[in-house]
């Protein structure tokens, strides 16, 4: 038979173990909903070489100077504690609801709590852009507004142990100011696990 002292010690040991397990579980739940909660990445688009595009305020198009390909850098700031490895994908640039360019994105790894710059190029379909009846009116007003859509699929890796499939749809509003050749982009992303 178990003595009263041993039984009391066993109860205390089980009680302390249960309290420690409960505290650890509470800590994990709090961390999961605060520190490790997935945050949306910050994405910024930087077109390069806009000074080579032959548009002026009179709406004259110099076809010998226009490039159908606009190089760009896409900056991704990952604020999460997990890295994100994504597959090849294609983004689309729209002008007033019509696709006017494609942007290939090569597979890459965005480090945990790190930044990644992706060099790529937008392949513009100039005929679609110019065929839009409002394009020249926008050029004459001094700014042309585009939107872009891309969904990146990949895997989130937490602490080199946990791997979760994820997708990151991104929508950007891009404004090109003709006279100053300044580009402003505002992107919205939402990580989906």
PDB file of C-alpha atoms in Angstrom:
ATOM      1  CA  UNK A   1       0.000   0.000   0.000  1.00  0.00           C
ATOM      2  CA  UNK A   2       1.090   3.528  -0.716  1.00  0.00           C
ATOM      3  CA  UNK A   3       1.750   5.611   2.334  1.00  0.00           C
ATOM      4  CA  UNK A   4      -0.055   8.892   2.932  1.00  0.00           C
ATOM      5  CA  UNK A   5       3.205  10.831   2.460  1.00  0.00           C
ATOM      6  CA  UNK A   6       3.917   9.224  -0.902  1.00  0.00           C
ATOM      7  CA  UNK A   7       0.334   9.785  -2.033  1.00  0.00           C
ATOM      8  CA  UNK A   8       0.532  13.446  -1.009  1.00  0.00           C
ATOM      9  CA  UNK A   9       3.866  13.858  -2.845  1.00  0.00           C
ATOM     10  CA  UNK A  10       2.399  12.249  -5.966  1.00  0.00           C
ATOM     11  CA  UNK A  11      -0.574  14.631  -5.878  1.00  0.00           C
ATOM     12  CA  UNK A  12       1.728  17.655  -5.488  1.00  0.00           C
ATOM     13  CA  UNK A  13       3.930  16.458  -8.370  1.00  0.00           C
ATOM     14  CA  UNK A  14       0.906  15.937 -10.647  1.00  0.00           C
ATOM     15  CA  UNK A  15      -0.538  19.326  -9.651  1.00  0.00           C
ATOM     16  CA  UNK A  16       2.738  21.170 -10.341  1.00  0.00           C
ATOM     17  CA  UNK A  17       3.131  19.351 -13.673  1.00  0.00           C
ATOM     18  CA  UNK A  18      -0.431  20.276 -14.685  1.00  0.00           C
ATOM     19  CA  UNK A  19       0.183  23.935 -13.765  1.00  0.00           C
ATOM     20  CA  UNK A  20       3.448  24.026 -15.764  1.00  0.00           C
ATOM     21  CA  UNK A  21       1.787  22.404 -18.798  1.00  0.00           C
ATOM     22  CA  UNK A  22      -1.080  24.929 -18.565  1.00  0.00           C
ATOM     23  CA  UNK A  23       1.364  27.865 -18.335  1.00  0.00           C
ATOM     24  CA  UNK A  24       3.366  26.607 -21.335  1.00  0.00           C
ATOM     25  CA  UNK A  25       0.143  26.146 -23.339  1.00  0.00           C
ATOM     26  CA  UNK A  26      -1.009  29.673 -22.439  1.00  0.00           C
ATOM     27  CA  UNK A  27       2.393  31.112 -23.429  1.00  0.00           C
ATOM     28  CA  UNK A  28       2.258  29.317 -26.806  1.00  0.00           C
ATOM     29  CA  UNK A  29      -1.292  30.542 -27.474  1.00  0.00           C
ATOM     30  CA  UNK A  30      -0.387  34.134 -26.540  1.00  0.00           C
ATOM     31  CA  UNK A  31       2.733  34.033 -28.753  1.00  0.00           C
ATOM     32  CA  UNK A  32       0.769  32.520 -31.647  1.00  0.00           C
ATOM     33  CA  UNK A  33      -1.803  35.322 -31.538  1.00  0.00           C
ATOM     34  CA  UNK A  34       0.657  38.182 -30.961  1.00  0.00           C
ATOM     35  CA  UNK A  35       4.316  37.803 -31.899  1.00  0.00           C
ATOM     36  CA  UNK A  36       3.976  34.961 -34.428  1.00  0.00           C
ATOM     37  CA  UNK A  37       0.690  36.154 -35.946  1.00  0.00           C
ATOM     38  CA  UNK A  38       1.194  36.373 -39.721  1.00  0.00           C
ATOM     39  CA  UNK A  39       1.747  39.944 -40.862  1.00  0.00           C
ATOM     40  CA  UNK A  40       1.167  41.094 -44.419  1.00  0.00           C
ATOM     41  CA  UNK A  41       4.395  41.776 -46.319  1.00  0.00           C
ATOM     42  CA  UNK A  42       5.128  45.291 -47.542  1.00  0.00           C
ATOM     43  CA  UNK A  43       5.619  45.455 -51.318  1.00  0.00           C
ATOM     44  CA  UNK A  44       6.856  48.450 -53.305  1.00  0.00           C
ATOM     45  CA  UNK A  45       7.324  48.673 -57.089  1.00  0.00           C
ATOM     46  CA  UNK A  46      10.156  50.791 -58.519  1.00  0.00           C
ATOM     47  CA  UNK A  47      10.168  51.114 -62.339  1.00  0.00           C
ATOM     48  CA  UNK A  48      13.602  51.942 -63.767  1.00  0.00           C
ATOM     49  CA  UNK A  49      14.360  53.869 -66.939  1.00  0.00           C
ATOM     50  CA  UNK A  50      11.168  55.883 -67.340  1.00  0.00           C
ATOM     51  CA  UNK A  51      13.249  58.719 -68.759  1.00  0.00           C
ATOM     52  CA  UNK A  52      13.628  56.648 -71.956  1.00  0.00           C
ATOM     53  CA  UNK A  53       9.889  56.604 -72.672  1.00  0.00           C
ATOM     54  CA  UNK A  54       9.054  59.042 -75.454  1.00  0.00           C
ATOM     55  CA  UNK A  55       5.841  60.659 -74.199  1.00  0.00           C
ATOM     56  CA  UNK A  56       5.473  64.392 -73.778  1.00  0.00           C
ATOM     57  CA  UNK A  57       2.636  66.630 -72.654  1.00  0.00           C
ATOM     58  CA  UNK A  58       1.394  67.124 -76.226  1.00  0.00           C
ATOM     59  CA  UNK A  59       0.736  63.377 -76.430  1.00  0.00           C
ATOM     60  CA  UNK A  60       3.303  62.764 -79.145  1.00  0.00           C
ATOM     61  CA  UNK A  61       4.607  59.231 -79.239  1.00  0.00           C
ATOM     62  CA  UNK A  62       8.148  58.742 -80.437  1.00  0.00           C
ATOM     63  CA  UNK A  63       8.036  55.077 -81.450  1.00  0.00           C
ATOM     64  CA  UNK A  64      11.785  54.886 -81.960  1.00  0.00           C
ATOM     65  CA  UNK A  65      12.380  55.816 -78.294  1.00  0.00           C
ATOM     66  CA  UNK A  66       9.629  53.848 -76.572  1.00  0.00           C
ATOM     67  CA  UNK A  67      10.594  50.578 -75.002  1.00  0.00           C
ATOM     68  CA  UNK A  68       7.967  47.879 -74.758  1.00  0.00           C
ATOM     69  CA  UNK A  69       9.892  46.506 -71.780  1.00  0.00           C
ATOM     70  CA  UNK A  70      10.234  48.554 -68.594  1.00  0.00           C
ATOM     71  CA  UNK A  71      12.771  47.209 -66.087  1.00  0.00           C
ATOM     72  CA  UNK A  72      11.697  47.355 -62.457  1.00  0.00           C
ATOM     73  CA  UNK A  73      12.648  46.361 -58.956  1.00  0.00           C
ATOM     74  CA  UNK A  74      10.028  44.903 -56.645  1.00  0.00           C
ATOM     75  CA  UNK A  75      10.985  45.363 -52.984  1.00  0.00           C
ATOM     76  CA  UNK A  76       9.473  42.917 -50.488  1.00  0.00           C
ATOM     77  CA  UNK A  77       9.746  43.500 -46.742  1.00  0.00           C
ATOM     78  CA  UNK A  78       8.849  40.337 -44.804  1.00  0.00           C
ATOM     79  CA  UNK A  79       7.913  41.282 -41.235  1.00  0.00           C
ATOM     80  CA  UNK A  80       7.196  37.681 -40.195  1.00  0.00           C
ATOM     81  CA  UNK A  81       9.240  35.201 -38.167  1.00  0.00           C
ATOM     82  CA  UNK A  82       8.972  32.671 -40.986  1.00  0.00           C
ATOM     83  CA  UNK A  83      10.712  32.702 -44.360  1.00  0.00           C
ATOM     84  CA  UNK A  84       8.621  32.448 -47.540  1.00  0.00           C
ATOM     85  CA  UNK A  85       9.781  30.477 -50.569  1.00  0.00           C
ATOM     86  CA  UNK A  86       7.605  31.129 -53.591  1.00  0.00           C
ATOM     87  CA  UNK A  87       7.247  29.597 -57.045  1.00  0.00           C
ATOM     88  CA  UNK A  88       7.487  31.260 -60.459  1.00  0.00           C
ATOM     89  CA  UNK A  89       4.460  33.397 -61.204  1.00  0.00           C
ATOM     90  CA  UNK A  90       3.277  36.209 -63.456  1.00  0.00           C
ATOM     91  CA  UNK A  91       1.854  39.563 -62.455  1.00  0.00           C
ATOM     92  CA  UNK A  92      -0.426  41.639 -64.645  1.00  0.00           C
ATOM     93  CA  UNK A  93      -0.531  45.408 -65.119  1.00  0.00           C
ATOM     94  CA  UNK A  94      -3.942  46.815 -66.013  1.00  0.00           C
ATOM     95  CA  UNK A  95      -4.945  50.141 -67.507  1.00  0.00           C
ATOM     96  CA  UNK A  96      -8.606  50.968 -66.959  1.00  0.00           C
ATOM     97  CA  UNK A  97      -9.530  47.295 -66.599  1.00  0.00           C
ATOM     98  CA  UNK A  98      -7.534  45.960 -69.572  1.00  0.00           C
ATOM     99  CA  UNK A  99      -4.316  43.969 -69.217  1.00  0.00           C
ATOM    100  CA  UNK A 100      -1.525  45.979 -70.867  1.00  0.00           C
ATOM    101  CA  UNK A 101       1.592  44.293 -69.450  1.00  0.00           C
ATOM    102  CA  UNK A 102       2.875  41.107 -67.874  1.00  0.00           C
ATOM    103  CA  UNK A 103       5.554  40.891 -65.201  1.00  0.00           C
ATOM    104  CA  UNK A 104       7.345  37.550 -64.701  1.00  0.00           C
ATOM    105  CA  UNK A 105       8.474  36.794 -61.139  1.00  0.00           C
ATOM    106  CA  UNK A 106      11.155  34.136 -60.698  1.00  0.00           C
ATOM    107  CA  UNK A 107      11.012  31.815 -57.702  1.00  0.00           C
ATOM    108  CA  UNK A 108      12.889  33.111 -54.704  1.00  0.00           C
ATOM    109  CA  UNK A 109      13.184  33.007 -50.919  1.00  0.00           C
ATOM    110  CA  UNK A 110      12.165  35.961 -48.765  1.00  0.00           C
ATOM    111  CA  UNK A 111      14.071  35.573 -45.482  1.00  0.00           C
ATOM    112  CA  UNK A 112      12.347  35.734 -42.110  1.00  0.00           C
ATOM    113  CA  UNK A 113      12.181  39.350 -40.906  1.00  0.00           C
ATOM    114  CA  UNK A 114      14.181  40.320 -43.982  1.00  0.00           C
ATOM    115  CA  UNK A 115      13.988  42.145 -47.281  1.00  0.00           C
ATOM    116  CA  UNK A 116      14.282  40.993 -50.870  1.00  0.00           C
ATOM    117  CA  UNK A 117      14.660  43.013 -54.063  1.00  0.00           C
ATOM    118  CA  UNK A 118      13.491  41.238 -57.214  1.00  0.00           C
ATOM    119  CA  UNK A 119      14.742  42.546 -60.559  1.00  0.00           C
ATOM    120  CA  UNK A 120      12.264  41.953 -63.356  1.00  0.00           C
ATOM    121  CA  UNK A 121      10.700  43.744 -66.313  1.00  0.00           C
ATOM    122  CA  UNK A 122       7.175  44.649 -67.359  1.00  0.00           C
ATOM    123  CA  UNK A 123       6.509  43.634 -70.949  1.00  0.00           C
ATOM    124  CA  UNK A 124       4.028  46.253 -72.184  1.00  0.00           C
ATOM    125  CA  UNK A 125       1.631  45.599 -75.050  1.00  0.00           C
ATOM    126  CA  UNK A 126       1.864  49.165 -76.357  1.00  0.00           C
ATOM    127  CA  UNK A 127      -0.838  48.642 -78.985  1.00  0.00           C
ATOM    128  CA  UNK A 128      -3.405  47.814 -76.261  1.00  0.00           C
ATOM    129  CA  UNK A 129      -2.345  50.837 -74.244  1.00  0.00           C
ATOM    130  CA  UNK A 130      -2.516  53.305 -77.127  1.00  0.00           C
ATOM    131  CA  UNK A 131      -5.772  51.819 -78.449  1.00  0.00           C
ATOM    132  CA  UNK A 132      -7.547  52.811 -75.237  1.00  0.00           C
ATOM    133  CA  UNK A 133      -9.449  56.026 -75.984  1.00  0.00           C
ATOM    134  CA  UNK A 134      -8.670  57.564 -72.578  1.00  0.00           C
ATOM    135  CA  UNK A 135      -4.905  57.005 -72.694  1.00  0.00           C
ATOM    136  CA  UNK A 136      -4.017  60.233 -74.512  1.00  0.00           C
ATOM    137  CA  UNK A 137      -6.403  62.234 -72.321  1.00  0.00           C
ATOM    138  CA  UNK A 138      -4.594  60.885 -69.246  1.00  0.00           C
ATOM    139  CA  UNK A 139      -1.206  61.732 -70.784  1.00  0.00           C
ATOM    140  CA  UNK A 140      -2.395  65.292 -71.437  1.00  0.00           C
ATOM    141  CA  UNK A 141      -3.566  65.668 -67.819  1.00  0.00           C
ATOM    142  CA  UNK A 142      -0.067  64.705 -66.682  1.00  0.00           C
ATOM    143  CA  UNK A 143      -0.581  61.350 -64.987  1.00  0.00           C
ATOM    144  CA  UNK A 144      -1.376  57.809 -66.056  1.00  0.00           C
ATOM    145  CA  UNK A 145      -2.789  55.376 -63.487  1.00  0.00           C
ATOM    146  CA  UNK A 146      -2.291  51.626 -63.611  1.00  0.00           C
ATOM    147  CA  UNK A 147      -3.197  48.763 -61.318  1.00  0.00           C
ATOM    148  CA  UNK A 148      -1.366  45.490 -60.928  1.00  0.00           C
ATOM    149  CA  UNK A 149      -2.420  42.060 -59.711  1.00  0.00           C
ATOM    150  CA  UNK A 150      -0.229  39.140 -58.743  1.00  0.00           C
ATOM    151  CA  UNK A 151      -0.723  36.097 -56.551  1.00  0.00           C
ATOM    152  CA  UNK A 152       2.380  34.370 -55.266  1.00  0.00           C
ATOM    153  CA  UNK A 153       2.115  30.757 -54.059  1.00  0.00           C
ATOM    154  CA  UNK A 154       4.715  29.100 -51.872  1.00  0.00           C
ATOM    155  CA  UNK A 155       5.618  27.741 -48.451  1.00  0.00           C
ATOM    156  CA  UNK A 156       6.197  29.474 -45.131  1.00  0.00           C
ATOM    157  CA  UNK A 157       8.957  27.907 -43.066  1.00  0.00           C
ATOM    158  CA  UNK A 158       8.993  28.635 -39.319  1.00  0.00           C
ATOM    159  CA  UNK A 159      12.123  27.858 -37.293  1.00  0.00           C
ATOM    160  CA  UNK A 160      13.326  25.411 -39.985  1.00  0.00           C
ATOM    161  CA  UNK A 161      10.738  22.929 -38.704  1.00  0.00           C
ATOM    162  CA  UNK A 162       7.172  23.912 -39.541  1.00  0.00           C
ATOM    163  CA  UNK A 163       6.236  24.233 -43.244  1.00  0.00           C
ATOM    164  CA  UNK A 164       2.851  25.681 -44.221  1.00  0.00           C
ATOM    165  CA  UNK A 165       1.488  26.318 -47.716  1.00  0.00           C
ATOM    166  CA  UNK A 166       0.590  29.977 -48.279  1.00  0.00           C
ATOM    167  CA  UNK A 167      -0.444  32.394 -50.991  1.00  0.00           C
ATOM    168  CA  UNK A 168       0.011  36.153 -51.094  1.00  0.00           C
ATOM    169  CA  UNK A 169      -2.326  38.063 -53.409  1.00  0.00           C
ATOM    170  CA  UNK A 170      -1.055  41.576 -54.110  1.00  0.00           C
ATOM    171  CA  UNK A 171      -2.863  44.537 -55.657  1.00  0.00           C
ATOM    172  CA  UNK A 172      -1.010  47.748 -56.430  1.00  0.00           C
ATOM    173  CA  UNK A 173      -2.145  51.159 -57.611  1.00  0.00           C
ATOM    174  CA  UNK A 174       0.621  52.727 -59.706  1.00  0.00           C
ATOM    175  CA  UNK A 175       0.613  56.366 -60.794  1.00  0.00           C
ATOM    176  CA  UNK A 176       3.107  57.697 -63.335  1.00  0.00           C
ATOM    177  CA  UNK A 177       3.475  61.465 -63.398  1.00  0.00           C
ATOM    178  CA  UNK A 178       4.492  62.304 -66.975  1.00  0.00           C
ATOM    179  CA  UNK A 179       6.277  65.643 -66.562  1.00  0.00           C
ATOM    180  CA  UNK A 180       8.365  64.758 -63.495  1.00  0.00           C
ATOM    181  CA  UNK A 181       8.756  61.046 -64.447  1.00  0.00           C
ATOM    182  CA  UNK A 182       7.941  60.153 -60.843  1.00  0.00           C
ATOM    183  CA  UNK A 183       6.216  56.862 -60.053  1.00  0.00           C
ATOM    184  CA  UNK A 184       4.096  56.331 -56.972  1.00  0.00           C
ATOM    185  CA  UNK A 185       2.948  52.844 -56.003  1.00  0.00           C
ATOM    186  CA  UNK A 186       0.666  51.780 -53.175  1.00  0.00           C
ATOM    187  CA  UNK A 187       0.372  48.029 -52.690  1.00  0.00           C
ATOM    188  CA  UNK A 188      -2.007  45.985 -50.557  1.00  0.00           C
ATOM    189  CA  UNK A 189      -1.222  42.389 -49.684  1.00  0.00           C
ATOM    190  CA  UNK A 190      -2.925  39.743 -47.589  1.00  0.00           C
ATOM    191  CA  UNK A 191      -1.153  36.534 -46.629  1.00  0.00           C
ATOM    192  CA  UNK A 192      -3.403  33.464 -46.733  1.00  0.00           C
ATOM    193  CA  UNK A 193      -2.277  30.323 -44.927  1.00  0.00           C
TER     194      UNK A 193
END
